[in-house]
Structures are given as structure tokens and as C-alpha cells.
mmCIF file of C-alpha atoms in Angstrom:
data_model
loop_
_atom_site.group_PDB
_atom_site.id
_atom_site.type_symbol
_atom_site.label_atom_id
_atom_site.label_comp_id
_atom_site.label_asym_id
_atom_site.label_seq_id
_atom_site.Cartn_x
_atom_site.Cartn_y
_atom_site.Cartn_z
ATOM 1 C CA UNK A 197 83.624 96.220 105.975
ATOM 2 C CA UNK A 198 86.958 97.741 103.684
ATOM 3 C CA UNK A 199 85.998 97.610 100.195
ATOM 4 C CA UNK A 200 88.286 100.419 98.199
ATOM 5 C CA UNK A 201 91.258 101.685 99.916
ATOM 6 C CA UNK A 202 93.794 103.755 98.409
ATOM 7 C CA UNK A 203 97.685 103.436 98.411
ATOM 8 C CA UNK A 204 100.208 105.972 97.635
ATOM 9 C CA UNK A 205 103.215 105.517 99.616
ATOM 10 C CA UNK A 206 106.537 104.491 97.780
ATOM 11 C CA UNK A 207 108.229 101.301 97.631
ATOM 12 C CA UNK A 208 110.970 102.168 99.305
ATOM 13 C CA UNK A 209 109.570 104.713 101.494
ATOM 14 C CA UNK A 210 107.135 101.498 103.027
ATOM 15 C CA UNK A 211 109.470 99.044 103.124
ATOM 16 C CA UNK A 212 111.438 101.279 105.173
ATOM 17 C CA UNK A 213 108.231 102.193 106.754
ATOM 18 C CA UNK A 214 107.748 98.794 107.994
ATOM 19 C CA UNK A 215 111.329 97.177 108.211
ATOM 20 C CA UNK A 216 110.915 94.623 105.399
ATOM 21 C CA UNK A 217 112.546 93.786 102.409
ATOM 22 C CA UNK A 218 110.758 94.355 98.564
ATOM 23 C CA UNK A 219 109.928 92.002 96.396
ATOM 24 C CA UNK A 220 110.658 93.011 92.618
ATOM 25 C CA UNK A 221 107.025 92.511 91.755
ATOM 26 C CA UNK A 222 105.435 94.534 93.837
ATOM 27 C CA UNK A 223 102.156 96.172 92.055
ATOM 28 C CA UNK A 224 102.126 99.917 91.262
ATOM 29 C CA UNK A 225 101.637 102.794 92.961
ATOM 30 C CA UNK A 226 99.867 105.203 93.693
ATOM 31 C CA UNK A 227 96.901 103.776 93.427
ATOM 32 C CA UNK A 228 93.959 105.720 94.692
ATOM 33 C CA UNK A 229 91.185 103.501 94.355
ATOM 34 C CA UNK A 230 92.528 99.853 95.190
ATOM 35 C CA UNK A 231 89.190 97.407 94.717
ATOM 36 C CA UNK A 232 89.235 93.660 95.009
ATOM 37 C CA UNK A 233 90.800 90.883 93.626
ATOM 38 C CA UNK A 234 93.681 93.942 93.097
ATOM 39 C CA UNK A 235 97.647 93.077 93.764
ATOM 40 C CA UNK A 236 98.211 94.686 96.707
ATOM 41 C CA UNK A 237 101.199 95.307 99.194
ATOM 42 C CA UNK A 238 101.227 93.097 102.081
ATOM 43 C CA UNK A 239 103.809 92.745 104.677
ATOM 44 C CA UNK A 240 104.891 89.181 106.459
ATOM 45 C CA UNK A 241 107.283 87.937 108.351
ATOM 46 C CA UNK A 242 109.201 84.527 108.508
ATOM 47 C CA UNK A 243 111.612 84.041 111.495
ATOM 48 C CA UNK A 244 111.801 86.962 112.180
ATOM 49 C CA UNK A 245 112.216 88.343 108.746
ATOM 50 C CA UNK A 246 109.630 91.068 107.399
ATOM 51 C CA UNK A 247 108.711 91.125 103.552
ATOM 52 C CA UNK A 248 106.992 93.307 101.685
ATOM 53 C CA UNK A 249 105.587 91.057 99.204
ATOM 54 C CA UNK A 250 102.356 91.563 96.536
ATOM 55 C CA UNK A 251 99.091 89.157 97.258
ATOM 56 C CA UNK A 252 95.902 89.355 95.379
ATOM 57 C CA UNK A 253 92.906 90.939 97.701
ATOM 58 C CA UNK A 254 90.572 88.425 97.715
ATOM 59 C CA UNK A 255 91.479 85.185 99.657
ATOM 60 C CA UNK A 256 90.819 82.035 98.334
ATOM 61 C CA UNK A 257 90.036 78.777 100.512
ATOM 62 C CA UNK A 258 92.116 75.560 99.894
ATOM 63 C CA UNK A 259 88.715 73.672 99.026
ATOM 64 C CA UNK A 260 87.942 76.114 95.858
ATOM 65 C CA UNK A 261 88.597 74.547 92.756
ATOM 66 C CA UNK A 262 88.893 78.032 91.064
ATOM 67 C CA UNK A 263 89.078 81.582 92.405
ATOM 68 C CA UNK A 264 85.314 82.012 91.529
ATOM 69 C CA UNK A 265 84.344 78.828 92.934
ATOM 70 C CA UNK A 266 82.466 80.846 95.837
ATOM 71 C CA UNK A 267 82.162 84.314 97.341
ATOM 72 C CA UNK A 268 84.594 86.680 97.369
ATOM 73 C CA UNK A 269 86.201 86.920 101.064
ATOM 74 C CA UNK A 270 87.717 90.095 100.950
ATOM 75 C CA UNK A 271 87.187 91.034 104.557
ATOM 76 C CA UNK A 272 87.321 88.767 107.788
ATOM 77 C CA UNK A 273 85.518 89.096 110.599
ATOM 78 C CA UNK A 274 87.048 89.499 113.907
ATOM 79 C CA UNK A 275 84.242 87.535 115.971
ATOM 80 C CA UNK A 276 84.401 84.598 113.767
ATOM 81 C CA UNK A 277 87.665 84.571 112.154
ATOM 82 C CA UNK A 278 89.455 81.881 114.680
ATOM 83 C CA UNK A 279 86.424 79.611 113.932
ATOM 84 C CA UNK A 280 85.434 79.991 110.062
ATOM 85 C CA UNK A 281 87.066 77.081 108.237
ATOM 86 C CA UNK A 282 88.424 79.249 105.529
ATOM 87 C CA UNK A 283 89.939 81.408 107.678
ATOM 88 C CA UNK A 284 90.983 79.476 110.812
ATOM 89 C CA UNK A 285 94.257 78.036 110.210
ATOM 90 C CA UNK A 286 95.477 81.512 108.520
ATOM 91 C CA UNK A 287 94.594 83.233 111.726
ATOM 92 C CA UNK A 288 96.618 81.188 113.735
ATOM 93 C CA UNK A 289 99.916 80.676 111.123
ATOM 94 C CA UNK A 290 99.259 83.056 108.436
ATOM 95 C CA UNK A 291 99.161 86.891 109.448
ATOM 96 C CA UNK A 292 99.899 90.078 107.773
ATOM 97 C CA UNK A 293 99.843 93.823 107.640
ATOM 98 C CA UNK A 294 97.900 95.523 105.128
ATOM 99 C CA UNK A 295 99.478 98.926 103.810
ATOM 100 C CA UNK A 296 96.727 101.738 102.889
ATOM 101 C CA UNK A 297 96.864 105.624 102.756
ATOM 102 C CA UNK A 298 92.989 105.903 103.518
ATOM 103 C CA UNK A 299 89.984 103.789 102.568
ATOM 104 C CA UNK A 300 86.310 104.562 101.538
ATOM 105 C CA UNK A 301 83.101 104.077 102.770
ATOM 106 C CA UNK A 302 79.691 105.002 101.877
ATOM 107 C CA UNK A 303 76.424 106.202 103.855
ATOM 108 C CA UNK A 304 73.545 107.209 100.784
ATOM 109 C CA UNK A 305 71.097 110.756 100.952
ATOM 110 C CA UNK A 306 67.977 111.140 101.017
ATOM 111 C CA UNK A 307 67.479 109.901 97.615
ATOM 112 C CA UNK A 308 69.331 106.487 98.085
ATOM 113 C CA UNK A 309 72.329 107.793 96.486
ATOM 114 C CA UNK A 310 75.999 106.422 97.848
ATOM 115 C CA UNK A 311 77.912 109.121 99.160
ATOM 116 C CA UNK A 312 81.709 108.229 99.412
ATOM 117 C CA UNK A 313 83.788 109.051 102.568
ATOM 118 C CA UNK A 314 87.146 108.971 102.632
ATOM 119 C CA UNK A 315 88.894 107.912 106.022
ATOM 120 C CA UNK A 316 92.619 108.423 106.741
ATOM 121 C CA UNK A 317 95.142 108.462 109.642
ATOM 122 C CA UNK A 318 94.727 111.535 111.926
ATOM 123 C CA UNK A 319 98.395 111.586 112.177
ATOM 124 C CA UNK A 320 101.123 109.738 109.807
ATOM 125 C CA UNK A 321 100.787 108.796 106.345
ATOM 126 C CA UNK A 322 100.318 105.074 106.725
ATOM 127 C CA UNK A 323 97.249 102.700 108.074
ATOM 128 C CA UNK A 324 98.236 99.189 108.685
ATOM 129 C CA UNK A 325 95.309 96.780 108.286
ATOM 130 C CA UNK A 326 95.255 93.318 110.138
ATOM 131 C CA UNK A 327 95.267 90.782 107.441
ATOM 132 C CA UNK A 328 95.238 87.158 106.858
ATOM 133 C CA UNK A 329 97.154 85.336 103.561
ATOM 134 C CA UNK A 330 97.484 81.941 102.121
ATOM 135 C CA UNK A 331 98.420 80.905 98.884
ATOM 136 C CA UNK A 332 95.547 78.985 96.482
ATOM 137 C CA UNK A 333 97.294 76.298 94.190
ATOM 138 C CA UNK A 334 95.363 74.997 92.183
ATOM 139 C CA UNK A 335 95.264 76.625 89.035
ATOM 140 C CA UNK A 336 97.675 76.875 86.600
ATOM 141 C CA UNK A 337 100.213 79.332 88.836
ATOM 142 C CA UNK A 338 100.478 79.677 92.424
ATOM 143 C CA UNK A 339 98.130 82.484 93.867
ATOM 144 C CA UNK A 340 99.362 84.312 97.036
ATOM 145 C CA UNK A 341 95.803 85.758 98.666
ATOM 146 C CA UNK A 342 94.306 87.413 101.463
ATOM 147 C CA UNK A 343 91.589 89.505 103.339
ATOM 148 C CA UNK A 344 91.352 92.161 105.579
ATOM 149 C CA UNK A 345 90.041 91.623 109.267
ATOM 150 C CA UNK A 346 87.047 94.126 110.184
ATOM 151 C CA UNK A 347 85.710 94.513 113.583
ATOM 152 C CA UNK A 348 82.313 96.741 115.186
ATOM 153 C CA UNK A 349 82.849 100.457 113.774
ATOM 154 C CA UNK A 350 83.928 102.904 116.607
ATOM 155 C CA UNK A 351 81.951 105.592 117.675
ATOM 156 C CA UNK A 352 83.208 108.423 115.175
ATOM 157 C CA UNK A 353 83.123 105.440 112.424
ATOM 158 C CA UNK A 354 80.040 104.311 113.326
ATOM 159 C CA UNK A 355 78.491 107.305 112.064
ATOM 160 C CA UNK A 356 79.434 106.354 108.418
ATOM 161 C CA UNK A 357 79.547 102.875 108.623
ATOM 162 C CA UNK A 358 79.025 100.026 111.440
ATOM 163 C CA UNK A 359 81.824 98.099 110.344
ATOM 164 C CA UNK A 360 85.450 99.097 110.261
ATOM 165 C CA UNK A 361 89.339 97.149 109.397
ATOM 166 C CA UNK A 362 91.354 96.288 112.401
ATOM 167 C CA UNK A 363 93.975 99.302 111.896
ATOM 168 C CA UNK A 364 96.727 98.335 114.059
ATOM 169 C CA UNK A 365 99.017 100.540 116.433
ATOM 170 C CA UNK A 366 102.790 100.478 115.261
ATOM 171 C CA UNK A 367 103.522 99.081 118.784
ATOM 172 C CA UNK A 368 101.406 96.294 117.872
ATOM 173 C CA UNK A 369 103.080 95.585 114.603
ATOM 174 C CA UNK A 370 105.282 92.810 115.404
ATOM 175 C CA UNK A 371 102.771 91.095 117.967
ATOM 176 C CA UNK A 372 100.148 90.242 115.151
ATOM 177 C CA UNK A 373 103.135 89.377 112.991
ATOM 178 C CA UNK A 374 103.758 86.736 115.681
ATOM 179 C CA UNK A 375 107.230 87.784 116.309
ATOM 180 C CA UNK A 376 106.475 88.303 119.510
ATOM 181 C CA UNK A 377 104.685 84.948 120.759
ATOM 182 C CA UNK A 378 100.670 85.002 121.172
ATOM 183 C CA UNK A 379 98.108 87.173 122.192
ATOM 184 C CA UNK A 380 96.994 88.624 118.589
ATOM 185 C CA UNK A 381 93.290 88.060 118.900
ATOM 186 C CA UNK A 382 93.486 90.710 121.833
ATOM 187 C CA UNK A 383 94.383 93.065 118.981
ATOM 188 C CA UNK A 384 91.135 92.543 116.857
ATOM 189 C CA UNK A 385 89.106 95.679 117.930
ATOM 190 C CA UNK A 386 88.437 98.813 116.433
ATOM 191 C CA UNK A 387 91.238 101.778 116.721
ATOM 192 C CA UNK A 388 90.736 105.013 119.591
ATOM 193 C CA UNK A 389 88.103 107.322 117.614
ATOM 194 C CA UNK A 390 90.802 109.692 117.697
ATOM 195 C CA UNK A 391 93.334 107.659 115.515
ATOM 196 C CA UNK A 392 91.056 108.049 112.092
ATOM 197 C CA UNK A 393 89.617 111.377 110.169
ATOM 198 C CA UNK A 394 86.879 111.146 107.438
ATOM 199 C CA UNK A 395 85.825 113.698 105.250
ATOM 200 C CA UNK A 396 83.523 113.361 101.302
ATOM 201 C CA UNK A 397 85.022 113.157 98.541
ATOM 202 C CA UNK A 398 83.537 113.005 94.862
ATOM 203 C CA UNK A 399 81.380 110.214 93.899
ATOM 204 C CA UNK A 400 83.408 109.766 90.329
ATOM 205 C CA UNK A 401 85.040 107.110 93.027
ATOM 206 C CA UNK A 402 82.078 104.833 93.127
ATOM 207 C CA UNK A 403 83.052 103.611 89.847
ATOM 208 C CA UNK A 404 86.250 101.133 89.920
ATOM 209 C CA UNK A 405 87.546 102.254 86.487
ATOM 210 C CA UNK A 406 88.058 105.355 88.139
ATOM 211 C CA UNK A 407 91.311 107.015 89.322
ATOM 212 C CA UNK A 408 93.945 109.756 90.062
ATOM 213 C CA UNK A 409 94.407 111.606 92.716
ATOM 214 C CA UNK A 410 91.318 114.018 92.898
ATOM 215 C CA UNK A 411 89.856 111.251 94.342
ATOM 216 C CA UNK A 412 91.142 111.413 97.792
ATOM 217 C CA UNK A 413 90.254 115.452 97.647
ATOM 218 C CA UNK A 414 87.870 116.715 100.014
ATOM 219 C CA UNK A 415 84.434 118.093 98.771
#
């Protein structure tokens, strides 16, 4: 699964990044320890057209009849994603890239205490997630949400965790976009084990309240 990721590109730097245009109300950044329900950047694309745009992490079905109505789908699963009613028709019309600098995950020691990992690009300063959006409309104001798609862990990831997000290949970009016809669900696996690097980092980030940038520094 993604739980806590961590953002720290620019604005500007990421929409150049990705070839999209800003909104104005895009959340801050950095943010080093990005936890659900969060604004978050997300990228889309309408004829064509990228955005960078915010959307609350946490996607929302049509049927709830408030954000808390049900569980909290912050993560999609690649096996079932094209069948799961909540997800279904946002897999095949509603598709996005995630932005993140790194993410965390957690094995525990000995003692059953969590031990936070942080994982990052091997290369590059940007991970794109696969995502899927829709917007909830129900309450009082529009809500633009979504959830990251997670697949089997590789090997190397495996060792932490045995389920990973669907980072996606810059090549691959514009295919799960659907600028470039079909074939996303071939893109649903997990990255080459050489594509991702992991190291600890200090358990102050198991808390959610916590923050700055010592928390994405090795231990």
C-alpha cells in the first residue's frame, strides 16, 4: 500500500516537469510527510491538455452520502481496480499522475515497533504514481478526489513491504493519461527493482503532526 509520501518539488519546476498548466490553488509545498485525506498535486489531462490541479487523497464513491460515509480508499488495487464499483468507471475515464519525491513504509523489530523506510527514485527527483480521480458532490462544495493504484511489491520492495504504488516510466506518462488510446491496464505492475532506493529514516515520522525536512534524512 502508499500511505505517507512526501512532496518537495516546486510548482513551477513540476508543472514544467510534467507539461501541464497550474492551477492557482495548488496546496503547499514542501511537504515531507503528505498523509490522507491531504490536498495533493495531481496531474490530468483533457484533450490533450495536461493540468496540474489539487485533489483531496482519499477518493470518495458517488454512492457516499458524506466523505466518512465508508472506508477510506486511499489506495487502489491493480487486480481489482477495473472491477470494484467504486473504482471502475474512474479507471476507464478518470486517470491521473500522482507527483511524490519519496514515500514511506514500515517493517517493525523485534519488539513490534514500526520502523519507517523511506523509498525514493534511484535516479531523478520525481515519482509519478498511477492514480484514479473523480469529483464527490454532494456536500456543500464540490470535492475533487482520488487514490493511488498499488500493485505486488517487487523483489527489492518486497523486502520492506509486499505491496507497492504503480510508479510509472516517463515514457508511459501520456499512455495512462489516455492521450495515447488504450492499453493502460498493461501498465499496472510494479517498477524494475532498480528504478527505487530505500533507506531508514527517524521514527518522529510515524506521527502525522510531524514535519520538516529531517524527515526524509537517512539514519
Amino acid at each position: 500500500m502508499c500511505g505517507r509520501f512526501a512532496i518537495t518539488l516546486p510548482d513551477d519546476a513540476m508543472a514544467a516537469l510534467f507539461d501541464a498548466v497550474p492551477a492557482n490553488d495548488l496546496p503547499h509545498i514542501p511537504n515531507y510527510n503528505v498523509c490522507p485525506t491531504n490536498q495533493i498535486h495531481a496531474v490530468t489531462s483533457d484533450d490533450g491538455h495536461r493540468r496540474l490541479r489539487p485533489m483531496r487523497w482519499g477518493f470518495i464513491p458517488h454512492w457516499y452520502k458524506t466523505p466518512a460515509d465508508g472506508p477510506l480508499l486511499i489506495n487502489a488495487r491493480a487486480e481489482t481496480i477495473a472491477e470494484k464499483p467504486a473504482f471502475r468507471a474512474a479507471c476507464r475515464e478518470r486517470r491521473c499522475l500522482i507527483p511524490a519525491s519519496g514515500f514511506y513504509e514500515w517493517t517493525k523489530d523485534e519488539e513490534g515497533k514500526r520502523l519507517p523506510w523511506y523509498i525514493h527514485p534511484a535516479e531523478g527527483k520525481m515519482l509519478a504514481f498511477a492514480g484514479v480521480w473523480q469529483v464527490w458532490d454532494k456536500g456543500e462544495e464540490p470535492l475533487t478526489t482520488c487514490a493511488i493504484v498499488t500493485t505486488d511489491a517487487n523483489k527489492a520492495m518486497s523486502k520492506i513491504h509486499h505491496r507497492m504504488p504503480v510508479v510509472l516510466a516517463r515514457n508511459d506518462w501520456a499512455k495512462w493519461l489516455g492521450e495515447e488510446g488504450k492499453g493502460a491496464a498493461t501498465l499496472m505492475h510494479a517498477p524494475p527493482e532498480d528504478a527505487l532506493a530505500f533507506y531508514r529514516v527517524d521514527p518522529r515520522v510515524n506521527s502525522n503532526r510531524a514535519s520538516g525536512p529531517e524527515l526524509i534524512e537517512a539514519i
